Coordinates of C-alpha atoms in Angstrom, one line a residue:
X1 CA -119.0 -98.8 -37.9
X2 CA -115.5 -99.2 -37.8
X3 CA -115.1 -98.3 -42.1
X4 CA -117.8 -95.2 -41.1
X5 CA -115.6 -94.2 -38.3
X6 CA -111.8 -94.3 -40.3
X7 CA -113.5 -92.4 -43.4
X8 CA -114.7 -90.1 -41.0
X9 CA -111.5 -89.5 -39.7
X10 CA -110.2 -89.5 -42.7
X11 CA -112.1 -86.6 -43.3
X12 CA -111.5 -84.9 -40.3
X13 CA -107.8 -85.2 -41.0
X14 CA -108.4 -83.2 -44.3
X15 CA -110.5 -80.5 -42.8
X16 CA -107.8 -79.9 -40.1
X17 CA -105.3 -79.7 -42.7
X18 CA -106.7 -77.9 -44.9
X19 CA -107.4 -75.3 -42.4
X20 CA -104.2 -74.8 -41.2
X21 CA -102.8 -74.2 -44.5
X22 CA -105.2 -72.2 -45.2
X23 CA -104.1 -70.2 -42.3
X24 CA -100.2 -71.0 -43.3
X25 CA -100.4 -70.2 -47.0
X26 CA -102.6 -66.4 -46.8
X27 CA -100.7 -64.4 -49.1
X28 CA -99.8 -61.2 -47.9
X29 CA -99.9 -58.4 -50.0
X30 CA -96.4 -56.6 -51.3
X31 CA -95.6 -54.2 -48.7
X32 CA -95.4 -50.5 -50.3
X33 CA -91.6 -49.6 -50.1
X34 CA -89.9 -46.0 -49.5
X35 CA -87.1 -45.4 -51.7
X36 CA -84.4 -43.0 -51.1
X37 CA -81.4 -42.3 -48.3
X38 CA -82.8 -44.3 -45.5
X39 CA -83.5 -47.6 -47.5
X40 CA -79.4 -47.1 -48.3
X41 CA -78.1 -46.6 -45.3
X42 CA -79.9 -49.4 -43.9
X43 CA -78.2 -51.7 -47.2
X44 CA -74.9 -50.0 -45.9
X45 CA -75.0 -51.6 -42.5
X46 CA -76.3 -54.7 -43.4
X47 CA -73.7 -55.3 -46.1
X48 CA -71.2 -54.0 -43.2
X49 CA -72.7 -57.0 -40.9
X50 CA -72.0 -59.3 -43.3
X51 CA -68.4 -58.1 -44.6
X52 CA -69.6 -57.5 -48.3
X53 CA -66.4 -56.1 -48.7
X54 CA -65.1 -59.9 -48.2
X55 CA -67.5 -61.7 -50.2
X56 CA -66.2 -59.1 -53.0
X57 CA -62.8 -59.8 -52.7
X58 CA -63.3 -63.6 -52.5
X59 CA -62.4 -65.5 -55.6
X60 CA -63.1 -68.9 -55.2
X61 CA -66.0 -70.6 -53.6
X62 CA -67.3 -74.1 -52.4
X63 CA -70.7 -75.5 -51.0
X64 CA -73.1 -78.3 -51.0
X65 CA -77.1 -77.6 -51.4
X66 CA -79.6 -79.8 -49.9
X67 CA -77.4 -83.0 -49.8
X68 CA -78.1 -83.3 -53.3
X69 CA -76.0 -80.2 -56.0
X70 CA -71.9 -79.9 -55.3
X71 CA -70.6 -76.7 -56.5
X72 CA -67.1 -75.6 -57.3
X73 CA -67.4 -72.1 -58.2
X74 CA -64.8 -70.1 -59.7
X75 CA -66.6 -66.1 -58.9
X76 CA -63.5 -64.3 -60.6
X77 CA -63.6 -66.3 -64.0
X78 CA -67.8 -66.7 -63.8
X79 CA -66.8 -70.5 -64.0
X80 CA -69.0 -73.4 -62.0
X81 CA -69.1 -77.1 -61.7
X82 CA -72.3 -78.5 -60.5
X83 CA -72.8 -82.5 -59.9
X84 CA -75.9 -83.8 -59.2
X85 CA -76.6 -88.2 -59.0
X86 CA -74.6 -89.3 -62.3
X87 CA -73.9 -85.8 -63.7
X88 CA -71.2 -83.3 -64.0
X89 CA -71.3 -79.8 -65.9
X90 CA -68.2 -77.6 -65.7
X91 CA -68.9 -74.1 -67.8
X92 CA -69.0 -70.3 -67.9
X93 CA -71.8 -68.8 -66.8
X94 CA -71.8 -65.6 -69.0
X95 CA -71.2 -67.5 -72.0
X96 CA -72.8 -71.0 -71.0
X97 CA -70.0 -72.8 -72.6
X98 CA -68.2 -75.6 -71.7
X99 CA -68.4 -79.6 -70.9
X100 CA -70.6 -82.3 -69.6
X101 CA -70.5 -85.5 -68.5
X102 CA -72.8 -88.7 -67.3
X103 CA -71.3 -91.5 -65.6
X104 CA -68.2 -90.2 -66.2
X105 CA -68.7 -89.8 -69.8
X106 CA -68.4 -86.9 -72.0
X107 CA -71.4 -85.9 -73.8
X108 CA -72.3 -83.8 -76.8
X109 CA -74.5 -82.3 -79.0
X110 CA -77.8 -81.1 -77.5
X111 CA -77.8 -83.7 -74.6
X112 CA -74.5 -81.5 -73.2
X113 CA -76.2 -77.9 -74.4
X114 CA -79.5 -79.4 -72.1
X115 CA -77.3 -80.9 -69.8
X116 CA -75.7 -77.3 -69.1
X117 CA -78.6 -75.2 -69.1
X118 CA -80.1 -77.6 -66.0
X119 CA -76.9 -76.9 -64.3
X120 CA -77.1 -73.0 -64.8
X121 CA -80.7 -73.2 -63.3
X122 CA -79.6 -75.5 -60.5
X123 CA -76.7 -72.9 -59.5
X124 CA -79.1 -69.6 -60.5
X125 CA -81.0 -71.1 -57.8
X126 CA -78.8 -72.7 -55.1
X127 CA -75.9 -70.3 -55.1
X128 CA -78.5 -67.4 -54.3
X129 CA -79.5 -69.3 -50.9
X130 CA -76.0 -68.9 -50.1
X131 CA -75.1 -65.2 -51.4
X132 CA -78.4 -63.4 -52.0
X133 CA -77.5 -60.8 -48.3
X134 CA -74.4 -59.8 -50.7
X135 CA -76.7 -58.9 -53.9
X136 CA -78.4 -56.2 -52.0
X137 CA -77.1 -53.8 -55.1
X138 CA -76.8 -56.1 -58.3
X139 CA -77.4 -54.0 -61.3
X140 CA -81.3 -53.8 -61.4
X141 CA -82.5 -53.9 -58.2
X142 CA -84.3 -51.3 -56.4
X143 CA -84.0 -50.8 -52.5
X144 CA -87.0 -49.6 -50.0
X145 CA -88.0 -49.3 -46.2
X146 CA -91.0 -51.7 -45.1
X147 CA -92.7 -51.8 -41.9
X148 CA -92.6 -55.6 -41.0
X149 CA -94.2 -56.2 -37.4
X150 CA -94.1 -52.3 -36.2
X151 CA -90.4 -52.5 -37.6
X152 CA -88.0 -51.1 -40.5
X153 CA -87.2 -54.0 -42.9
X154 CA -85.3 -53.5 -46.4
X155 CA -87.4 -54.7 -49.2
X156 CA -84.9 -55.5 -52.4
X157 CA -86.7 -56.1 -56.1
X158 CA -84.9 -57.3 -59.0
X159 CA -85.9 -55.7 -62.3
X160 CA -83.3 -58.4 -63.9
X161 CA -80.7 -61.1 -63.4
X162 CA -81.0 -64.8 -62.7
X163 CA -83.9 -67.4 -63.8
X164 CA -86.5 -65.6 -61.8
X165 CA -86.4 -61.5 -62.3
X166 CA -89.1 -59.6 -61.1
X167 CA -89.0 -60.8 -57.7
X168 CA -88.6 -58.8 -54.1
X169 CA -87.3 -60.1 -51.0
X170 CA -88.0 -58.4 -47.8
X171 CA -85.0 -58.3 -45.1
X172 CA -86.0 -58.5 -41.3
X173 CA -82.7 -57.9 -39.2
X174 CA -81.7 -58.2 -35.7
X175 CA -80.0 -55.0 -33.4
X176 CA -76.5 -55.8 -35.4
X177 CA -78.1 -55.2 -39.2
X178 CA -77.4 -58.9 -39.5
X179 CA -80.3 -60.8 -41.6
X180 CA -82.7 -63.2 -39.4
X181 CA -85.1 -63.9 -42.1
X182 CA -86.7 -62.7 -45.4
X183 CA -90.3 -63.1 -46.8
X184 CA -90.6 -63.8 -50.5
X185 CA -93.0 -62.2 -53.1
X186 CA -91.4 -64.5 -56.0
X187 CA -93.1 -66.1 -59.3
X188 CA -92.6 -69.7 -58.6
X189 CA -93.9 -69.6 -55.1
X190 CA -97.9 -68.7 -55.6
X191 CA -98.5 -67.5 -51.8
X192 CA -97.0 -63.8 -51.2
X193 CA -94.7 -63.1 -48.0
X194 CA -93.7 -66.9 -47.3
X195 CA -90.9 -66.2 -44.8
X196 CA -87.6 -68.4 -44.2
X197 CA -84.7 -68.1 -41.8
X198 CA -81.2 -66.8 -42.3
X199 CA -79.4 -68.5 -39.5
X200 CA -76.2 -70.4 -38.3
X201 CA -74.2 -67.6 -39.8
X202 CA -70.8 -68.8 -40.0
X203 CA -67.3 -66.4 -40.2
X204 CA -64.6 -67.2 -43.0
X205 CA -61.8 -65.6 -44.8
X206 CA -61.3 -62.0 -43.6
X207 CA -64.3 -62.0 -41.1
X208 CA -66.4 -63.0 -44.0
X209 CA -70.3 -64.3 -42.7
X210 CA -72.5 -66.1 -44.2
X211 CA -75.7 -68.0 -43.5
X212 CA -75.8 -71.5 -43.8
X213 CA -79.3 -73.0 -42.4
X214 CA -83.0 -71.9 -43.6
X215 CA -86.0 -73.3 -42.1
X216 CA -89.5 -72.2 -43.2
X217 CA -92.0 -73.6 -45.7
X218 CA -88.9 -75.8 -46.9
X219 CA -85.9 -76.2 -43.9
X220 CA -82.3 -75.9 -46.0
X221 CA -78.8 -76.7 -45.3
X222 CA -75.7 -75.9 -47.0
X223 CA -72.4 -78.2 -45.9
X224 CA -69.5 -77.9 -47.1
X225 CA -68.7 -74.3 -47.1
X226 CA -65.4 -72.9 -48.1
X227 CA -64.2 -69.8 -49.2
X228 CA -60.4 -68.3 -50.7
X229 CA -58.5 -67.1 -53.1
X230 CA -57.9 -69.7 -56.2
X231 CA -59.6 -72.8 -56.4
X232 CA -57.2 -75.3 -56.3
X233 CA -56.7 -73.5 -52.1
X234 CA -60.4 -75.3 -51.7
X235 CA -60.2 -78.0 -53.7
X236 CA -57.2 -79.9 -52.4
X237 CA -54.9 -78.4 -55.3
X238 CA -57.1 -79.5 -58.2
X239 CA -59.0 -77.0 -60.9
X240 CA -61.1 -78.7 -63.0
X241 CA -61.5 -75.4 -65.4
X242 CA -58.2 -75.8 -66.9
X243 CA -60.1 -78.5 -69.6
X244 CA -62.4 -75.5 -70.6

């Protein structure tokens, strides 16, 4: 009775669970978006919220994602170091040159050009937890007006750019225009309209925000978070892109 009685629990527990992501994991359809002078005045005052202005100006960049990828990030030069466990890469990201390293050891050949490409992916994908309110207008993307619970949220595609293009993102934003959350139509997730928080948003260099906690399907932190105007002003006077 006792083996009947912990299968059937057992089971029980699956049913449950299974229900409740059920209920979790509905996809949502893509909202149908209205282009045109509303959807950018309503990117003009979030990008006001935020300071894009700031995040524009600022050259040099600094962050931790997840406990796990360091970035150095040089935004003027398009140059990044990203370490993860035993591995360094420092490179360009236009050009995705430059050099790698395992325990401290330089490696070549296709190991480094491998090596290289991970960390591009890694960054595509970490940076834009930290910066994706300021690419509201990257070449390619296209801007709309959703109704999201009986209110106006800005939906923003992109046509291009990074590892994942085709994607939207839809914006819900409190009285100030400043982001609370978005809900994700995006290839790698298979459930549409997964939403995530934009909170603990922090000010920097010239009033500059930015968010630094997400909690949703996955709950995100980024530490570390510094922002100015040459690298070696974060990175107690060191550049590590002089070797490139």
């Amino acid at each position: 009775m006792k083996k009947i009685g912990k299968i059937l629990g057992l089971v029980l527990l699956v049913v449950v669970f299974c229900s409740v992501g059920y209920g979790y994991f509905i996809s949502k359809p893509l909202p149908k978006g209205v282009t045109g002078q509303e959807a950018e005045l309503f990117t003009d005052k979030i990008q006001t919220a935020i300071n894009q202005k700031a995040w524009d100006s600022t050259a040099a960049v600094t962050f931790e994602f997840a406990g796990d990828h360091k970035y150095l990030w040089d935004k003027k030069q398009h140059l990044v170091q990203v370490e993860w466990n035993d591995k360094k890469a420092v490179f360009n990201t236009t050009t995705l040159e430059g050099i790698a390293f395992e325990n401290d050891i330089e490696i070549i050949g296709e190991e480094k050009t491998e090596l290289i490409s991970k960390a591009n992916d890694y960054f595509n994908n970490d940076s834009f937890w930290l910066i994706a309110p300021f690419k509201l207008r990257d070449p390619g993307t296209t801007r709309s007006i959703v109704l999201q619970d009986n209110q106006k949220a800005l939906m923003v595609t992109y046509a291009s750019g990074g590892s994942t293009p085709g994607d939207s993102y839809v914006w819900l934003v409190d009285a100030n225009f400043v982001p609370t959350a978005w809900r994700m139509w995006v290839s790698i997730i298979p459930v549409g309209g997964i939403e995530t928080s934009w909170e603990d948003w922090n000010t920097y260099n010239n009033s500059l925000k930015i968010a630094s906690t997400h909690k949703g399907l996955i709950n995100l932190t980024l530490k570390n978070i510094k922002t100015g105007q040459s690298i070696e002003e974060i990175n107690n006077g060191q550049n590590p892109f002089l070797s490139l």
